Each structure stands twice: as structure tokens, then as C-alpha cells.
Amino acid sequence: MTQDEMKKAAAIKALEFVEKGSIVGVGTGSTVNHFIDALATMKDQIEGAVSSSEVSTQKLDAYGIEVFDLNSVDDLSVYVDGADEITEHMHMIKGGGAALTREKIVAAVAKKFVCIADESKQVPILGAFPLPVEVIPMARSYVARELVKLGGDPMYRQGVVTDNGNVILDVYNMSILNPVEMEKNINAIVGVVTNGLFADRGADVLVLGTPNGSKVIS
Ligand code: 5RP
């Protein structure tokens, strides 16, 4: 199986977590694109979706799946999203697609976070993938200096503006031994909107695409 086939296998398996008649939280990325394709096959059995990015919204719209504003939704039973890295403790790095802030907001509302990923995303320790940090544009240089103090090497992601009008710093060489503490410390820097550590609220279930098909870990 190719990496993309493993992503697809995980995405299709995740349909088992979608409750009939519910509004589904939908993440962003190539794995989630497979999930949206799969969700479209049961679109008459769900009420609609809440989306974590403009890109996912467009794809959901194209399938005729109603996209609700999160503010009009009290309850989300499940949020399905990919990850750039995930550990056995279900801590993740996300934000490779620059959608981390909306992803974290929708994840916060959902009762269950189902992470869908191919097996290359499983890691013993987070941090080989550069950690994305969404920053208010005028604070970019200040936040970069503060991230250096925390031990990282921030790089401005040139040409990228998030759906919220902000910029992304990708932090290389960060030693992330305590992801929950690191998530809080980075979020405490003035000018940071949020960072791509999903540790305080990690995944509840990992649906992993492997060469032998999909595997559910919880
Ligand atoms: C987007 C994300 C994605 O979930 C993450 O980058 C994984 O993407 P892909 O499914 O394309 O490998 O956090 O901001």
C-alpha cells in the first residue's frame, strides 16, 4: 500500500465513529480529504458538518453537505482530523496545513477526537516535524525571539496567511519532552494565537492506516 492508500484506509474506517443524525466535526488535510469523500457516501444519514478550514468547507459544500457555523452548534459527538505526528499517549503535532487554530477550537467542542493517519505519523517523541505556531503578524519577530529562548529555531512560513489572517512560524529542533507543559508555555507568549501541540486535549482514538489495512487504537 502507498502512503496515500493507508491514509484512505484510515479515513474510510473512521466512518464507523460517525453517529447517524449528527453534525460531524471535520478537520483539514489530505487524509481528511479522503474522509470527506467517504462521508459524502452517507451524507443523507448526517445532519451536516462543522469545518476547521475554508478548504474543507469548500469540499464539503461541493458534496452538498451542509456546513454549520460552530456558534450555532451546542454538541459535536465526534471530530475527525489528521496529524503530522502522534505518540502512544495520543499527543499530536498538527498544523502542517496551517489550520491549527480552527482545528483546536472544533476539537475542544467535540466529545471524541478521532485521529486518522498513516503509520508514518506514529512517533516515540514529538518534534522531528517542525512545530507550527500561529502568530498575530505584528508580533512575529517578538514571538520568534521568545521561541528561541524556549530552545527552538523558528522559521517564518513565507507566503502563508491563515484563515484567520495570521502568519505561521515553524519551530525546528524543539525538544518536546513534556508536550502538555510546552503547549501551555508557547500559548502564554503574547502574540501567539495557538500552537500545533494538541496535548492538553489529545486524540481519544487513533485510526491508523497500515500496509495490512486500518487499525483502531484507543
Ligand atoms: C492541517 C493539519 C493536518 O491534519 C496535518 O497536517 C496532517 O495532514 P495530512 O493528512 O495531509 O498528512 O493539521 O493543519
Short mmCIF file of C-alpha atoms and ligand atoms in Angstrom, two decimals:
data_model
loop_
_atom_site.label_atom_id
_atom_site.label_comp_id
_atom_site.label_asym_id
_atom_site.label_seq_id
_atom_site.Cartn_x
_atom_site.Cartn_y
_atom_site.Cartn_z
CA MET A 1 0.00 0.00 0.00
CA THR A 2 1.17 3.53 -0.73
CA GLN A 3 1.09 6.21 1.96
CA ASP A 4 -1.98 7.71 0.32
CA GLU A 5 -3.76 4.34 0.28
CA MET A 6 -3.02 3.98 4.01
CA LYS A 7 -4.49 7.46 4.61
CA LYS A 8 -7.58 6.44 2.66
CA ALA A 9 -7.96 3.17 4.59
CA ALA A 10 -7.87 5.08 7.88
CA ALA A 11 -10.33 7.69 6.59
CA ILE A 12 -12.88 5.09 5.48
CA LYS A 13 -12.62 3.21 8.80
CA ALA A 14 -13.33 6.45 10.68
CA LEU A 15 -16.88 6.46 9.27
CA GLU A 16 -17.65 3.89 11.99
CA PHE A 17 -17.35 6.71 14.56
CA VAL A 18 -19.90 8.95 12.82
CA GLU A 19 -23.24 8.91 14.61
CA LYS A 20 -26.34 8.89 12.43
CA GLY A 21 -28.27 12.19 12.51
CA SER A 22 -25.30 14.07 13.98
CA ILE A 23 -23.22 17.08 12.99
CA VAL A 24 -19.66 15.91 12.34
CA GLY A 25 -16.52 17.91 13.15
CA VAL A 26 -14.24 17.82 10.12
CA GLY A 27 -10.52 18.62 10.11
CA THR A 28 -8.15 19.58 7.31
CA GLY A 29 -5.53 17.90 5.13
CA SER A 30 -5.01 15.13 2.61
CA THR A 31 -6.19 12.38 4.99
CA VAL A 32 -9.29 14.38 5.85
CA ASN A 33 -9.95 14.89 2.13
CA HIS A 34 -10.35 11.10 1.90
CA PHE A 35 -12.62 11.25 4.95
CA ILE A 36 -14.82 13.88 3.29
CA ASP A 37 -15.06 11.67 0.18
CA ALA A 38 -16.15 8.80 2.42
CA LEU A 39 -18.55 10.97 4.43
CA ALA A 40 -20.27 12.00 1.20
CA THR A 41 -21.37 8.38 0.72
CA MET A 42 -23.50 8.71 3.88
CA LYS A 43 -24.43 12.37 3.60
CA ASP A 44 -28.17 11.59 3.83
CA GLN A 45 -27.58 9.98 7.23
CA ILE A 46 -25.96 13.01 8.89
CA GLU A 47 -27.30 16.48 9.64
CA GLY A 48 -24.15 18.18 8.40
CA ALA A 49 -20.65 19.20 9.43
CA VAL A 50 -18.62 21.83 11.22
CA SER A 51 -15.44 22.59 9.33
CA SER A 52 -11.97 23.58 10.52
CA SER A 53 -10.87 25.41 7.36
CA GLU A 54 -12.03 27.17 4.23
CA VAL A 55 -10.54 24.36 2.12
CA SER A 56 -12.55 21.66 3.91
CA THR A 57 -15.66 23.83 3.79
CA GLN A 58 -15.38 24.11 0.00
CA LYS A 59 -15.03 20.35 -0.34
CA LEU A 60 -17.99 19.68 1.96
CA ASP A 61 -20.06 22.27 0.06
CA ALA A 62 -19.20 20.63 -3.25
CA TYR A 63 -20.71 17.37 -1.97
CA GLY A 64 -23.83 19.18 -0.76
CA ILE A 65 -23.02 18.51 2.91
CA GLU A 66 -24.38 21.39 4.97
CA VAL A 67 -21.65 23.26 6.87
CA PHE A 68 -22.78 24.79 10.17
CA ASP A 69 -21.20 27.72 12.00
CA LEU A 70 -19.70 26.34 15.20
CA ASN A 71 -21.51 29.05 17.17
CA SER A 72 -24.85 27.56 16.19
CA VAL A 73 -23.92 24.07 17.34
CA ASP A 74 -24.17 23.00 21.01
CA ASP A 75 -22.96 19.50 20.65
CA LEU A 76 -20.43 17.66 18.47
CA SER A 77 -20.16 13.94 19.13
CA VAL A 78 -17.04 13.46 17.04
CA TYR A 79 -14.21 15.40 15.40
CA VAL A 80 -12.17 13.62 12.73
CA ASP A 81 -8.79 15.04 11.76
CA GLY A 82 -5.29 14.06 10.69
CA ALA A 83 -1.95 14.72 12.38
CA ASP A 84 1.64 15.41 11.44
CA GLU A 85 2.89 13.35 14.39
CA ILE A 86 1.17 11.32 17.11
CA THR A 87 2.58 9.47 20.12
CA GLU A 88 1.32 6.46 22.06
CA HIS A 89 -0.04 8.98 24.60
CA MET A 90 -2.25 10.45 21.82
CA HIS A 91 -0.36 13.74 21.92
CA MET A 92 -0.05 15.29 18.46
CA ILE A 93 1.67 17.89 16.38
CA LYS A 94 -0.76 19.42 13.90
CA GLY A 95 -0.84 22.47 11.66
CA GLY A 96 1.16 21.33 8.66
CA GLY A 97 -1.74 22.74 6.65
CA ALA A 98 -1.85 25.95 8.74
CA ALA A 99 -5.36 25.22 10.04
CA LEU A 100 -4.31 24.52 13.63
CA THR A 101 -6.32 27.20 15.43
CA ARG A 102 -9.70 26.33 13.99
CA GLU A 103 -8.81 22.66 14.36
CA LYS A 104 -8.11 23.16 18.05
CA ILE A 105 -11.36 25.06 18.55
CA VAL A 106 -13.52 22.40 16.90
CA ALA A 107 -11.61 19.66 18.76
CA ALA A 108 -12.31 21.45 22.05
CA VAL A 109 -16.05 21.29 21.44
CA ALA A 110 -16.15 17.65 20.33
CA LYS A 111 -16.75 14.81 22.77
CA LYS A 112 -14.43 12.47 20.85
CA PHE A 113 -11.34 13.27 18.75
CA VAL A 114 -10.70 10.58 16.15
CA CYS A 115 -7.25 10.99 14.61
CA ILE A 116 -6.80 9.44 11.18
CA ALA A 117 -3.27 8.89 9.94
CA ASP A 118 -0.96 6.61 8.01
CA GLU A 119 1.57 4.73 10.11
CA SER A 120 4.45 7.12 9.26
CA LYS A 121 2.84 9.65 11.64
CA GLN A 122 3.41 7.48 14.72
CA VAL A 123 6.48 8.65 16.64
CA PRO A 124 8.01 7.91 20.06
CA ILE A 125 8.69 11.62 20.79
CA LEU A 126 7.19 14.72 19.16
CA GLY A 127 9.37 17.29 17.43
CA ALA A 128 11.02 15.88 14.31
CA PHE A 129 8.20 17.62 12.44
CA PRO A 130 8.63 21.39 12.92
CA LEU A 131 6.04 22.71 15.35
CA PRO A 132 3.66 25.24 13.71
CA VAL A 133 2.75 28.32 15.74
CA GLU A 134 0.06 30.74 14.55
CA VAL A 135 1.04 34.32 15.34
CA ILE A 136 -0.53 37.78 15.05
CA PRO A 137 1.52 39.38 12.21
CA MET A 138 2.86 42.37 14.19
CA ALA A 139 4.18 40.02 16.92
CA ARG A 140 6.12 37.75 14.55
CA SER A 141 9.67 38.84 15.44
CA TYR A 142 8.96 39.13 19.16
CA VAL A 143 7.39 35.66 19.28
CA ALA A 144 10.31 34.25 17.28
CA ARG A 145 12.77 35.60 19.88
CA GLU A 146 10.72 34.07 22.70
CA LEU A 147 10.63 30.70 20.90
CA VAL A 148 14.43 30.78 20.66
CA LYS A 149 14.50 31.21 24.46
CA LEU A 150 12.42 28.02 24.70
CA GLY A 151 15.10 26.18 22.72
CA GLY A 152 13.64 26.19 19.21
CA ASP A 153 14.67 27.53 15.81
CA PRO A 154 11.63 29.34 14.39
CA MET A 155 11.25 29.85 10.65
CA TYR A 156 8.67 32.17 9.10
CA ARG A 157 6.44 30.17 6.70
CA GLN A 158 6.76 32.56 3.75
CA GLY A 159 3.67 33.37 1.73
CA VAL A 160 1.19 31.66 4.06
CA VAL A 161 -1.70 33.58 5.64
CA THR A 162 -4.04 31.54 7.82
CA ASP A 163 -7.83 31.55 7.51
CA ASN A 164 -7.72 33.94 10.49
CA GLY A 165 -5.39 36.43 8.74
CA ASN A 166 -2.31 35.48 10.75
CA VAL A 167 1.15 34.05 9.97
CA ILE A 168 2.87 30.78 10.85
CA LEU A 169 6.25 30.21 12.50
CA ASP A 170 7.53 26.63 12.12
CA VAL A 171 9.76 25.76 15.08
CA TYR A 172 12.59 23.36 14.34
CA ASN A 173 14.76 21.41 16.80
CA MET A 174 12.38 21.79 19.72
CA SER A 175 12.89 19.22 22.43
CA ILE A 176 9.31 18.32 23.38
CA LEU A 177 9.68 16.02 26.36
CA ASN A 178 6.61 17.37 28.14
CA PRO A 179 4.08 18.26 25.41
CA VAL A 180 1.35 19.44 27.81
CA GLU A 181 3.69 21.92 29.52
CA MET A 182 5.25 23.04 26.23
CA GLU A 183 1.80 23.66 24.72
CA LYS A 184 0.91 25.92 27.66
CA ASN A 185 4.27 27.73 27.67
CA ILE A 186 4.11 28.60 23.98
CA ASN A 187 0.47 29.68 24.20
CA ALA A 188 1.46 32.03 27.04
CA ILE A 189 3.69 34.11 24.73
CA VAL A 190 1.90 37.36 23.89
CA GLY A 191 1.04 37.41 20.18
CA VAL A 192 0.67 33.64 19.85
CA VAL A 193 -2.80 32.64 18.74
CA THR A 194 -2.17 28.97 19.33
CA ASN A 195 0.45 26.32 18.68
CA GLY A 196 0.24 22.97 16.94
CA LEU A 197 0.71 20.84 20.05
CA PHE A 198 -2.52 19.00 20.73
CA ALA A 199 -1.53 17.51 24.07
CA ASP A 200 -3.79 19.04 26.72
CA ARG A 201 -6.64 17.84 24.54
CA GLY A 202 -5.16 14.97 22.56
CA ALA A 203 -6.88 12.33 20.46
CA ASP A 204 -9.24 9.80 22.02
CA VAL A 205 -8.94 7.30 19.20
CA LEU A 206 -6.27 6.75 16.55
CA VAL A 207 -7.32 5.09 13.33
CA LEU A 208 -4.07 4.10 11.73
CA GLY A 209 -3.59 3.14 8.10
CA THR A 210 -1.04 0.31 7.81
CA PRO A 211 0.16 -1.87 4.91
CA ASN A 212 -2.34 -4.50 6.16
CA GLY A 213 -5.32 -2.14 6.33
CA SER A 214 -6.66 0.03 9.13
CA LYS A 215 -6.20 -0.46 12.85
CA VAL A 216 -8.09 1.25 15.69
CA ILE A 217 -6.10 2.25 18.80
CA SER A 218 -7.74 3.82 21.84
C1 5RP B 1 -3.62 20.68 8.96
C2 5RP B 1 -3.29 19.53 9.82
C3 5RP B 1 -3.32 18.16 9.19
O1 5RP B 1 -4.19 17.37 9.91
C4 5RP B 1 -1.94 17.58 9.21
O2 5RP B 1 -1.04 18.48 8.60
C5 5RP B 1 -1.89 16.22 8.50
O3 5RP B 1 -2.10 16.41 7.15
P1 5RP B 1 -2.19 15.21 6.12
O4 5RP B 1 -3.44 14.48 6.39
O5 5RP B 1 -2.21 15.91 4.77
O6 5RP B 1 -0.97 14.35 6.27
O7 5RP B 1 -3.02 19.63 10.99
O8 5RP B 1 -3.43 21.90 9.65
#
